[in-house]
mmCIF file of C-alpha atoms and ligand atoms in Angstrom:
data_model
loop_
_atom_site.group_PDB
_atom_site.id
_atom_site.type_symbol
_atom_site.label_atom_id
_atom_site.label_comp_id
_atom_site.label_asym_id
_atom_site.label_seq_id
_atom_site.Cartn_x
_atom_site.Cartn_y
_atom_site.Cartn_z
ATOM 1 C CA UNK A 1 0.000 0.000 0.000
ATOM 2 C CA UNK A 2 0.977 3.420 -0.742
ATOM 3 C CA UNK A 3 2.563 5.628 2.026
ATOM 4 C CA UNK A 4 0.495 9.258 2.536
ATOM 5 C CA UNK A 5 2.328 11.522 4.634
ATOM 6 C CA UNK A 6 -0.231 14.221 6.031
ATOM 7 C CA UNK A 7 1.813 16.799 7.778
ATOM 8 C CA UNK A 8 -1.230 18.720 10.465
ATOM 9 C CA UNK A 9 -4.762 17.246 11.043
ATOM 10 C CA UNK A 10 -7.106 17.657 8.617
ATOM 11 C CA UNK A 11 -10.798 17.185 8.354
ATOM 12 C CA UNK A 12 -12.244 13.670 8.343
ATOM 13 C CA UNK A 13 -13.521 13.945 4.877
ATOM 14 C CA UNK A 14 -10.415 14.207 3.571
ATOM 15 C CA UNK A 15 -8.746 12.019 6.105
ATOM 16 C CA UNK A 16 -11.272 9.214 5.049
ATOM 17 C CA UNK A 17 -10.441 9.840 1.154
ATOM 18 C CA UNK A 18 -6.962 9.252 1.797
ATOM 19 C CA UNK A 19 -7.142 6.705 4.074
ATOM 20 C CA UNK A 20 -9.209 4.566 1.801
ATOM 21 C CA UNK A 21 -6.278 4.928 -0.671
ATOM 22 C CA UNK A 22 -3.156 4.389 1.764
ATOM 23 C CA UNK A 23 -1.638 4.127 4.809
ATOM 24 C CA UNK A 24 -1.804 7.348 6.387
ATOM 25 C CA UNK A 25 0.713 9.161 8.575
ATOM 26 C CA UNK A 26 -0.851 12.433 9.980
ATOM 27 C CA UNK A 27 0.984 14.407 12.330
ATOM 28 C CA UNK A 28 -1.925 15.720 14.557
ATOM 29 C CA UNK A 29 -0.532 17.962 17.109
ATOM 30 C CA UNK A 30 -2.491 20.718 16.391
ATOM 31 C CA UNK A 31 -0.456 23.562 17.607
ATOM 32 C CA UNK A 32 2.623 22.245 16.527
ATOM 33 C CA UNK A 33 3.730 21.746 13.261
ATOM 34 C CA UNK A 34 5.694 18.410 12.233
ATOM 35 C CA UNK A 35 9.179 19.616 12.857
ATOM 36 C CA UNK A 36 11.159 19.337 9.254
ATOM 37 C CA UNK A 37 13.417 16.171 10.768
ATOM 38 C CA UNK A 38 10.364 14.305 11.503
ATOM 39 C CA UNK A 39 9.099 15.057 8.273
ATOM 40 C CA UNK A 40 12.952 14.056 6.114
ATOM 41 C CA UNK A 41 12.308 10.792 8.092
ATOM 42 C CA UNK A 42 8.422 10.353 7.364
ATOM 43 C CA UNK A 43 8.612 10.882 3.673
ATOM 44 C CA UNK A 44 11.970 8.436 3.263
ATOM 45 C CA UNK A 45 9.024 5.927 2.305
ATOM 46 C CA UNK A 46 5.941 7.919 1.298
ATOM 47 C CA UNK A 47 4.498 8.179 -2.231
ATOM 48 C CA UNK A 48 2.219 10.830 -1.411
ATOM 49 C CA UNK A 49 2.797 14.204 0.272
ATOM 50 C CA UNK A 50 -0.295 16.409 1.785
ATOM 51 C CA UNK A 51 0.975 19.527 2.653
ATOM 52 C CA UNK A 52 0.364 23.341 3.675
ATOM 53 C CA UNK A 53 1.743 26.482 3.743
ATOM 54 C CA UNK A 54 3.374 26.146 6.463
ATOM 55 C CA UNK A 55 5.355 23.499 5.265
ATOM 56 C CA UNK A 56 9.117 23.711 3.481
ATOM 57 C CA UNK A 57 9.219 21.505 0.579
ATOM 58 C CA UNK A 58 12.749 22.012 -0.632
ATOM 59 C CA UNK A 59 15.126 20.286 -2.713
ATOM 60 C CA UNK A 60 16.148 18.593 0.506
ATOM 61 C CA UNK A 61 13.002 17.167 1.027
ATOM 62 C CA UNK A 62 12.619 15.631 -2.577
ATOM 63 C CA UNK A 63 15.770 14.320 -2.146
ATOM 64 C CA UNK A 64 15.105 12.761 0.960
ATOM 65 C CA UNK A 65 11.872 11.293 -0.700
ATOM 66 C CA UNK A 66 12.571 8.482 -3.868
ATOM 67 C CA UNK A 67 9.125 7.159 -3.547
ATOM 68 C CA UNK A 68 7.130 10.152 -3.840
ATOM 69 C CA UNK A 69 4.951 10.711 -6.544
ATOM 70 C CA UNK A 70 2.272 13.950 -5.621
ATOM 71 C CA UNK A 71 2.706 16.693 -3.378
ATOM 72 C CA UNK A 72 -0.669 18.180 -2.672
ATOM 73 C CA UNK A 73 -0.574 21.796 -0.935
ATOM 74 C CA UNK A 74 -4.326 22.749 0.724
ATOM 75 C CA UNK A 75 -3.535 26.126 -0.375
ATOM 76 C CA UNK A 76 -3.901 28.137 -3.721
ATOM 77 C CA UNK A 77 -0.397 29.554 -3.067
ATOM 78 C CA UNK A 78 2.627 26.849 -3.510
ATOM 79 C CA UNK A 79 5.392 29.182 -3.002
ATOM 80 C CA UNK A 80 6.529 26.853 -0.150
ATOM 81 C CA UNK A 81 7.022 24.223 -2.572
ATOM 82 C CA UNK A 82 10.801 23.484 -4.759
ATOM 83 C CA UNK A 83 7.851 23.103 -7.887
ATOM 84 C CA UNK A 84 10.938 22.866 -10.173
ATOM 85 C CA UNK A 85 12.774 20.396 -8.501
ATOM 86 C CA UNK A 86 9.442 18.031 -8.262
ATOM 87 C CA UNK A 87 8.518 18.085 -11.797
ATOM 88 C CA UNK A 88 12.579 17.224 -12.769
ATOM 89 C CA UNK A 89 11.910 14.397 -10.318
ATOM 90 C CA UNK A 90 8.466 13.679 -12.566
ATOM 91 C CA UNK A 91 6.582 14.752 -9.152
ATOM 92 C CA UNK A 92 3.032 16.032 -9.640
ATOM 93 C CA UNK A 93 2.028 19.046 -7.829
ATOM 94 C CA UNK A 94 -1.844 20.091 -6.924
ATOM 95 C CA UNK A 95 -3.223 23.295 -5.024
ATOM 96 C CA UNK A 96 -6.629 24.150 -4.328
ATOM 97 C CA UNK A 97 -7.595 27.430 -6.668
ATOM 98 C CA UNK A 98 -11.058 28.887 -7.342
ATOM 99 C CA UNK A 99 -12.898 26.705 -3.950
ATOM 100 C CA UNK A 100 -11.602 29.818 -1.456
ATOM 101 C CA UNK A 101 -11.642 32.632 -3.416
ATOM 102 C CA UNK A 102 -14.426 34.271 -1.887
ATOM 103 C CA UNK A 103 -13.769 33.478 1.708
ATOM 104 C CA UNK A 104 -10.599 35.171 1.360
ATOM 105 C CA UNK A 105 -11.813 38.297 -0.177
ATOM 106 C CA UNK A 106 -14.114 38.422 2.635
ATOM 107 C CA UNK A 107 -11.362 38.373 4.890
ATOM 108 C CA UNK A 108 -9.090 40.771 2.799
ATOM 109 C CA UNK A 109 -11.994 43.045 2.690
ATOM 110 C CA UNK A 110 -12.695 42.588 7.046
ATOM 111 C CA UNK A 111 -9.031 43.696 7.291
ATOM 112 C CA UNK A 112 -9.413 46.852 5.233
ATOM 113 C CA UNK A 113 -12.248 47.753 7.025
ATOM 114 C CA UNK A 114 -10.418 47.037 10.613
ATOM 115 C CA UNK A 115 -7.522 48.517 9.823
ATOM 116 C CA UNK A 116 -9.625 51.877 8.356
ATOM 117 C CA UNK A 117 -12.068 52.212 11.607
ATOM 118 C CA UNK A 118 -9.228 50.681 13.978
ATOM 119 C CA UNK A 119 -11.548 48.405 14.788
ATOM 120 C CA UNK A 120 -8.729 45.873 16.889
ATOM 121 C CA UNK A 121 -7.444 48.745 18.419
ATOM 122 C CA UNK A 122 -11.151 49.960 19.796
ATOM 123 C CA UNK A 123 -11.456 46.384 20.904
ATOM 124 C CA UNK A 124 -8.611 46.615 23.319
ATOM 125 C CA UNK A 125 -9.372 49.823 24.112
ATOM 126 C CA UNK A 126 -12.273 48.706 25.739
ATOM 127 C CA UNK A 127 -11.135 45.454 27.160
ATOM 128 C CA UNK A 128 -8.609 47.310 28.867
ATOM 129 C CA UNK A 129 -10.961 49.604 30.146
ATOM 130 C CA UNK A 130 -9.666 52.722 29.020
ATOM 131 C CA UNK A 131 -13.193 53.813 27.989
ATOM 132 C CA UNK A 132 -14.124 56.521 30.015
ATOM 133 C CA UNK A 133 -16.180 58.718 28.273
ATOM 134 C CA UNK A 134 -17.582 59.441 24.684
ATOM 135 C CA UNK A 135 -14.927 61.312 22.528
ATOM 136 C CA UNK A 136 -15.763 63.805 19.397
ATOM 137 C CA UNK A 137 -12.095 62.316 17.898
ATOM 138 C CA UNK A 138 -11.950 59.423 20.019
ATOM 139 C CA UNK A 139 -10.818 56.518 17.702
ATOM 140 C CA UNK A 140 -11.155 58.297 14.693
ATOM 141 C CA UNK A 141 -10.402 56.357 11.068
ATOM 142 C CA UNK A 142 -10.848 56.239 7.201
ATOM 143 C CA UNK A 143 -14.051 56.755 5.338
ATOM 144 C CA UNK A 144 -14.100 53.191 3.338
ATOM 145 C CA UNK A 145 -17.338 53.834 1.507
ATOM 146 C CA UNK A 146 -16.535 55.993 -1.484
ATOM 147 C CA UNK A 147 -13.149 55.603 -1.194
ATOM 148 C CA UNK A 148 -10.335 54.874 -3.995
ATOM 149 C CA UNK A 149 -8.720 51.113 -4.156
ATOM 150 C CA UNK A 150 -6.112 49.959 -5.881
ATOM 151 C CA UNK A 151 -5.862 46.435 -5.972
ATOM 152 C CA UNK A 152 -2.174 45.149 -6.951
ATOM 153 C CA UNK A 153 -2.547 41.302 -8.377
ATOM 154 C CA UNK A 154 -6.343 40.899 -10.127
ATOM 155 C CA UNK A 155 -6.646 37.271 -9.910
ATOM 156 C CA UNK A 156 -9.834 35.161 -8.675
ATOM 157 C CA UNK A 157 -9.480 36.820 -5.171
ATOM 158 C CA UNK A 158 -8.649 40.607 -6.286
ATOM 159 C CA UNK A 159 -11.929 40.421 -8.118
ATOM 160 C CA UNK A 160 -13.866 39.402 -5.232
ATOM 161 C CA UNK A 161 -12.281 42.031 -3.624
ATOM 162 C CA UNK A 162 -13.204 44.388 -6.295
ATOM 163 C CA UNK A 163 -16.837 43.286 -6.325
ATOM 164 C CA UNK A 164 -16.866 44.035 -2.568
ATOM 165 C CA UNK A 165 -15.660 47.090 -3.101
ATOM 166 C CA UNK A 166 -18.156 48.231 -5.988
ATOM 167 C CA UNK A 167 -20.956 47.468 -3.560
ATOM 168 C CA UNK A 168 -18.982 50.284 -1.581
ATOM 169 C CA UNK A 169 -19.588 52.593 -4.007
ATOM 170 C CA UNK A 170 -15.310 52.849 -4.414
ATOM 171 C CA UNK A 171 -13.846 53.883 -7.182
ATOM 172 C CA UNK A 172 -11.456 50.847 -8.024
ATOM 173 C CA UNK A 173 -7.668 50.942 -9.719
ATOM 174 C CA UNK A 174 -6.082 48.017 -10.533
ATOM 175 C CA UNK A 175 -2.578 47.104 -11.483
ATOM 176 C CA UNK A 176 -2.021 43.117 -12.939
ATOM 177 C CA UNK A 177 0.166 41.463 -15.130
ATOM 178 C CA UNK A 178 -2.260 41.231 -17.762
ATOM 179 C CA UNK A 179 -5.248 43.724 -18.143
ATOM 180 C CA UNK A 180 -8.714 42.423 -17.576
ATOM 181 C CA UNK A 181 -10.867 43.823 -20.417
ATOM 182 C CA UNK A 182 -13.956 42.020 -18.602
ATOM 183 C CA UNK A 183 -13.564 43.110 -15.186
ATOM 184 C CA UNK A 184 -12.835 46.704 -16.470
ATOM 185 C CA UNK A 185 -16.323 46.028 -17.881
ATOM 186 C CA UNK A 186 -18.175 44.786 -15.165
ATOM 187 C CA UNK A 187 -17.413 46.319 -12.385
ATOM 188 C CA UNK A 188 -15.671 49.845 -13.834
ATOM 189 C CA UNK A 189 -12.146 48.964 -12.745
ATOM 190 C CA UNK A 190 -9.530 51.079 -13.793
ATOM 191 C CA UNK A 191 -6.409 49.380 -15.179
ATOM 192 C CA UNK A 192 -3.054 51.540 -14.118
ATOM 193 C CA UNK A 193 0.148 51.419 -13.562
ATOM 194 C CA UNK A 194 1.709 50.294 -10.294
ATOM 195 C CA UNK A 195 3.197 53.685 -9.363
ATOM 196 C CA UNK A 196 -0.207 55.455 -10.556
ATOM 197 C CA UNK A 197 -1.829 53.216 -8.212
ATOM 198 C CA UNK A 198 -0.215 53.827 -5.858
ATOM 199 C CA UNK A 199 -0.327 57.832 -5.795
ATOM 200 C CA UNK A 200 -4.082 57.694 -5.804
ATOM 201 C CA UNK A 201 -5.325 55.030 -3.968
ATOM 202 C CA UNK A 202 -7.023 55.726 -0.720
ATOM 203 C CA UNK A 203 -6.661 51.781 0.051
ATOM 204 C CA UNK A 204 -3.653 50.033 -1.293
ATOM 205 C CA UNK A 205 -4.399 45.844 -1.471
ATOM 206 C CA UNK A 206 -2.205 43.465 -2.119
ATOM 207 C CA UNK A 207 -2.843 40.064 -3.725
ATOM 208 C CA UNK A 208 0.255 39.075 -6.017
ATOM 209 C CA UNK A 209 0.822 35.368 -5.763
ATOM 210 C CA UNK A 210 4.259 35.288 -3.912
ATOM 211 C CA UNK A 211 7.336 34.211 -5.879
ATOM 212 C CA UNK A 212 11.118 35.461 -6.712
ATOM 213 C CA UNK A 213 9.952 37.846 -8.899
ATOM 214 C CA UNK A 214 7.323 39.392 -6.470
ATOM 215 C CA UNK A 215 9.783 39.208 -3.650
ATOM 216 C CA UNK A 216 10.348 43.132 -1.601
ATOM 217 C CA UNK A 217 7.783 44.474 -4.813
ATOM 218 C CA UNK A 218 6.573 46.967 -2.329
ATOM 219 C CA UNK A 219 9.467 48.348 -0.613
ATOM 220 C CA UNK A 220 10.647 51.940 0.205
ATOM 221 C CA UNK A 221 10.052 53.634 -3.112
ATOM 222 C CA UNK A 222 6.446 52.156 -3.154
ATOM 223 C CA UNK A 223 5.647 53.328 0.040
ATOM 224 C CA UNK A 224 6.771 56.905 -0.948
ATOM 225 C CA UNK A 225 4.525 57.143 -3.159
ATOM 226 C CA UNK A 226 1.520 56.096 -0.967
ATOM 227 C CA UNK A 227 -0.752 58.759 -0.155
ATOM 228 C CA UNK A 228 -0.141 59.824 4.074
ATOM 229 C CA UNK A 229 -3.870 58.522 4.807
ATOM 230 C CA UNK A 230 -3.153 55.590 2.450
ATOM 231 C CA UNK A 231 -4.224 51.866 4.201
ATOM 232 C CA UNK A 232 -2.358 49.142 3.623
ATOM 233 C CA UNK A 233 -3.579 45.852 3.446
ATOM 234 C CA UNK A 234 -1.750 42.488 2.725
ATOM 235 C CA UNK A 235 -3.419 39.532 2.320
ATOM 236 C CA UNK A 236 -1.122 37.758 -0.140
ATOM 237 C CA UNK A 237 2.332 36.639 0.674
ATOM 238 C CA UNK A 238 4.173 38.435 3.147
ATOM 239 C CA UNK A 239 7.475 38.310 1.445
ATOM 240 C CA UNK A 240 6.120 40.510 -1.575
ATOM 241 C CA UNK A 241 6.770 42.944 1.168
ATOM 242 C CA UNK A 242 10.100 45.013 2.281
ATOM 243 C CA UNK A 243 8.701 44.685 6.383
ATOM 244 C CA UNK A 244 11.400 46.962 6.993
ATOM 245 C CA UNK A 245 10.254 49.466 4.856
ATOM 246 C CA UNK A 246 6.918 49.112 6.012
ATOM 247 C CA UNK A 247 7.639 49.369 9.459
ATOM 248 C CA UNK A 248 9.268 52.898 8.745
ATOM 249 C CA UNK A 249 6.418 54.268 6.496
ATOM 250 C CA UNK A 250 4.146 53.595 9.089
ATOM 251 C CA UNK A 251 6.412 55.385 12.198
ATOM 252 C CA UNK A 252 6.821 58.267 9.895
ATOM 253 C CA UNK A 253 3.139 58.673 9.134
ATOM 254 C CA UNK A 254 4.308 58.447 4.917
ATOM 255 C CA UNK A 255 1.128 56.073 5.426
ATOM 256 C CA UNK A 256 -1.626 56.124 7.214
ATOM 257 C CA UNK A 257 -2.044 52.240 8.335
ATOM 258 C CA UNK A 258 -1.524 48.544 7.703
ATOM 259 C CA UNK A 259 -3.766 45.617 7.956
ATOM 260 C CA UNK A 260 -1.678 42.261 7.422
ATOM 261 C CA UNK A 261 -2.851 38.624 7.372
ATOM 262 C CA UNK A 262 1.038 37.613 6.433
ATOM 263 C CA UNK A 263 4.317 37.762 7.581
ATOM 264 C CA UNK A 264 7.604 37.533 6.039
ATOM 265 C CA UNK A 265 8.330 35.256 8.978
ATOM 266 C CA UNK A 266 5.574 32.983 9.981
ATOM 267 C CA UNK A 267 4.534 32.759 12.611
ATOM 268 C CA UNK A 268 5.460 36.046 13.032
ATOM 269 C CA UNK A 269 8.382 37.022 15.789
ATOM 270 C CA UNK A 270 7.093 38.943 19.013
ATOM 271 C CA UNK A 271 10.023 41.233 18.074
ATOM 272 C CA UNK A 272 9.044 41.751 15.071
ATOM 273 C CA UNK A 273 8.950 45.734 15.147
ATOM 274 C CA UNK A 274 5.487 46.202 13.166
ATOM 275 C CA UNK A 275 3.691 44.310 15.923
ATOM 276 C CA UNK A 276 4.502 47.352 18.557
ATOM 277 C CA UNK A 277 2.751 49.848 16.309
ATOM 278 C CA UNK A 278 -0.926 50.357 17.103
ATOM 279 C CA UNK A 279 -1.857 51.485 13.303
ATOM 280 C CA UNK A 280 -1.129 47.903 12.464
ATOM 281 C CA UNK A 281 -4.093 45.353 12.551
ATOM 282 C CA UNK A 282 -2.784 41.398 12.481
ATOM 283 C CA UNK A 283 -3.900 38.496 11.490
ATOM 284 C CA UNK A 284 -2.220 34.976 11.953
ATOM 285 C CA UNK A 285 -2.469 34.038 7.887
ATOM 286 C CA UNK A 286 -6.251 33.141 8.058
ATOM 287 C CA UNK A 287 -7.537 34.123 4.512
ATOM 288 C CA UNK A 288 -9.142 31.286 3.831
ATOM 289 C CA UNK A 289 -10.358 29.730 7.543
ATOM 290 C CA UNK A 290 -13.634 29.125 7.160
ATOM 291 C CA UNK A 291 -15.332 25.545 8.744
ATOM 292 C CA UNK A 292 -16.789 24.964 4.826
ATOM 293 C CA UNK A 293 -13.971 26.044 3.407
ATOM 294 C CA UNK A 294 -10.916 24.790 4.615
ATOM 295 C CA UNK A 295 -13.380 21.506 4.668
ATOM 296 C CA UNK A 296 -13.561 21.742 0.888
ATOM 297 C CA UNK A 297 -10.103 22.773 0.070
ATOM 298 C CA UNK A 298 -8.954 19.662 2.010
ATOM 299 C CA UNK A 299 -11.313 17.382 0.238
ATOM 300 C CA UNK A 300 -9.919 19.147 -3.300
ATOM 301 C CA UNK A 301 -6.562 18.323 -1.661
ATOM 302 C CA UNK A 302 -7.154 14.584 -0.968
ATOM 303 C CA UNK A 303 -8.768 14.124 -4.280
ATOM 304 C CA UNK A 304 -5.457 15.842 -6.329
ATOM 305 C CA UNK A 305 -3.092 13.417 -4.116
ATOM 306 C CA UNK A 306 -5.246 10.386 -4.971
ATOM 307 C CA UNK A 307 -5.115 11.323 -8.624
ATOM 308 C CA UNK A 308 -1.717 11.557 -8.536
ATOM 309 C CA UNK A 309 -0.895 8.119 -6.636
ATOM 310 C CA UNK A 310 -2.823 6.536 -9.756
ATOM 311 C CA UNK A 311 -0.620 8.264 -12.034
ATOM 312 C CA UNK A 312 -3.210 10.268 -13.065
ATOM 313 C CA UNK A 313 -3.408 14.415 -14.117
ATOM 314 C CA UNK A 314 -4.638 16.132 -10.812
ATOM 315 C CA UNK A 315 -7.908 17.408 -11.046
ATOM 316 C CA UNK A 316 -6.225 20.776 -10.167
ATOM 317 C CA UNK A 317 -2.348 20.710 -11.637
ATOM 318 C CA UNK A 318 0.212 23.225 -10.802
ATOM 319 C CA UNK A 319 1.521 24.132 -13.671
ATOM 320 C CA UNK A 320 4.976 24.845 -14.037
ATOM 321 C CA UNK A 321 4.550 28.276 -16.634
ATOM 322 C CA UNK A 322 2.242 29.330 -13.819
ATOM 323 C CA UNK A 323 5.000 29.543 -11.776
HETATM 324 C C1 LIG B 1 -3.150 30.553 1.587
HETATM 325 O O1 LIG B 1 -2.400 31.435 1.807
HETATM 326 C C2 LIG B 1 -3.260 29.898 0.317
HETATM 327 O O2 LIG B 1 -2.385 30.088 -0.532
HETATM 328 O O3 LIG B 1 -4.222 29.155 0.131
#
């Protein structure tokens, strides 16, 4: 029987899928994830990899792995993942696109919203009970509705955000590798260029997939051009982000606030600087934790790695010009 190495407890519909198609390692410590030497020794034997972002799947790894045939990430992103190194080993490689699209642009759109009415920061506020009276500027934000966006990265998710955001009545910008004649339609988005998108855009929102080339793409010089009450929101990969510059745009008021769902480092270091700054709303990298869901995207998961144990195209192939 095939080996499946499952590296974090996932739900039992996908659990049963796989388990009716091998035997099944899960490491199931919930707030722990499989440290990598467990995992070099688990996949010695395995044939089939479920993974998550969380996970490092380097060269190393697939080295350490002769047997394996699929690695299958529960994640639309695979920028975790050595994709060129598995397909010169013949390794198929599946992610779960379209199934949490709008579930994160929900949550990409909560965070622009929190991090314009400072709505974490009114929560501790009163927790901490610091309320004492009704202010004319107490807690004072960002008008969102009516508001310019400029979404960086239109894929599935920057159109759901850009759907939320017509229902806003904002005007919307949008900066992409390719122009999107039918979303320009649609919903009256603007197609500009990054540093025109950035000089008018009330609400800057990132949603590049993260890669080498997207790596630092908003640094120093991007942030410059921000407008001062400009928001910030991140909800893609936090390495398409200079932290450092960040960190300094916001101390210096060049921008107005962040909202952030991703880290360069994750989890993100209690010294990391940008966690001391009150204009900054976190989020542990939840985009796409919802009950249904993460349910479904693990299912999707299962049924790419079974595919792929039968020799078979994955329902939902990474492909490598994608990359
Ligand atoms: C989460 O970040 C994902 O890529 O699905």
């Amino acid at each position: 029987m095939n080996k499946i190495v499952v590296t974090r407890r996932i739900p039992e519909e996908a659990l049963g899928l796989l388990k009716k198609n091998g035997e099944v390692f899960v490491w199931d410590r919930d707030e722990e994830p499989i440290p990598h030497e467990v995992l070099l020794a688990e996949v010695k034997e395995a044939a089939g990899l479920f993974t998550n972002v969380g996970d490092r799947i380097d060269k190393e790894l697939i080295d350490h792995a002769p047997k394996l045939k699929v690695i299958s990430t529960m994640a639309v992103g695979y920028d975790n993942i050595n994709v060129m190194e598995a397909a010169s080993r013949g390794i198929s490689v599946g992610h779960t696109p379209g199934v949490l699209t709008e579930t994160t642009a929900d949550l990409t759109f909560a965070l622009l919203m929190a991090a314009a009415r400072r709505v974490a920061e009114g929560s501790i506020y009163v927790r901490q009970g610091q309320w004492k009276s009704w202010g004319p500027m107490l807690l004072t934000g960002q008008d969102v509705y009516g508001a310019t966006i400029g979404i960086i990265g239109m894929g599935r998710i920057g159109e759901g955000v850009a759907r939320r955001a017509a229902g806003f009545s904002m005007n919307v910008l949008y900066h992409n590798r390719s122009r999107r004649p039918e979303i320009e339609e649609n919903l009256n988005a603007a197609y500009c260029s990054l540093e025109e998108l950035l000089k008018k855009s009330d609400f800057v929102v990132l949603l590049a997939p993260g890669s080498a080339d997207t790596r630092h793409m908003i640094g120093k010089a991007e942030f410059e051009l921000m407008k001062r009450n400009a928001v910030f929101v991140n909800a893609s990969r936090g390495t398409n982000v200079d932290e450092t510059a960040l960190y300094t745009a916001l101390e210096n008021g060049d921008i107005w606030a962040a909202g952030l769902d991703v880290f360069e480092e994750e989890p993100v270091s209690m010294e990391n600087p940008l966690l001391s700054l009150p204009n900054v709303t976190v989020l542990p990298h939840i985009g796409s934790a919802t009950i249904a869901t993460r349910t479904k995207m693990a299912v999707m998961a299962a049924q790419n790695l079974i595919a792929g144990l039968a020799g078979e195209e994955l329902p939902f192939q990474v492909k490598l010009n994608k990359q």
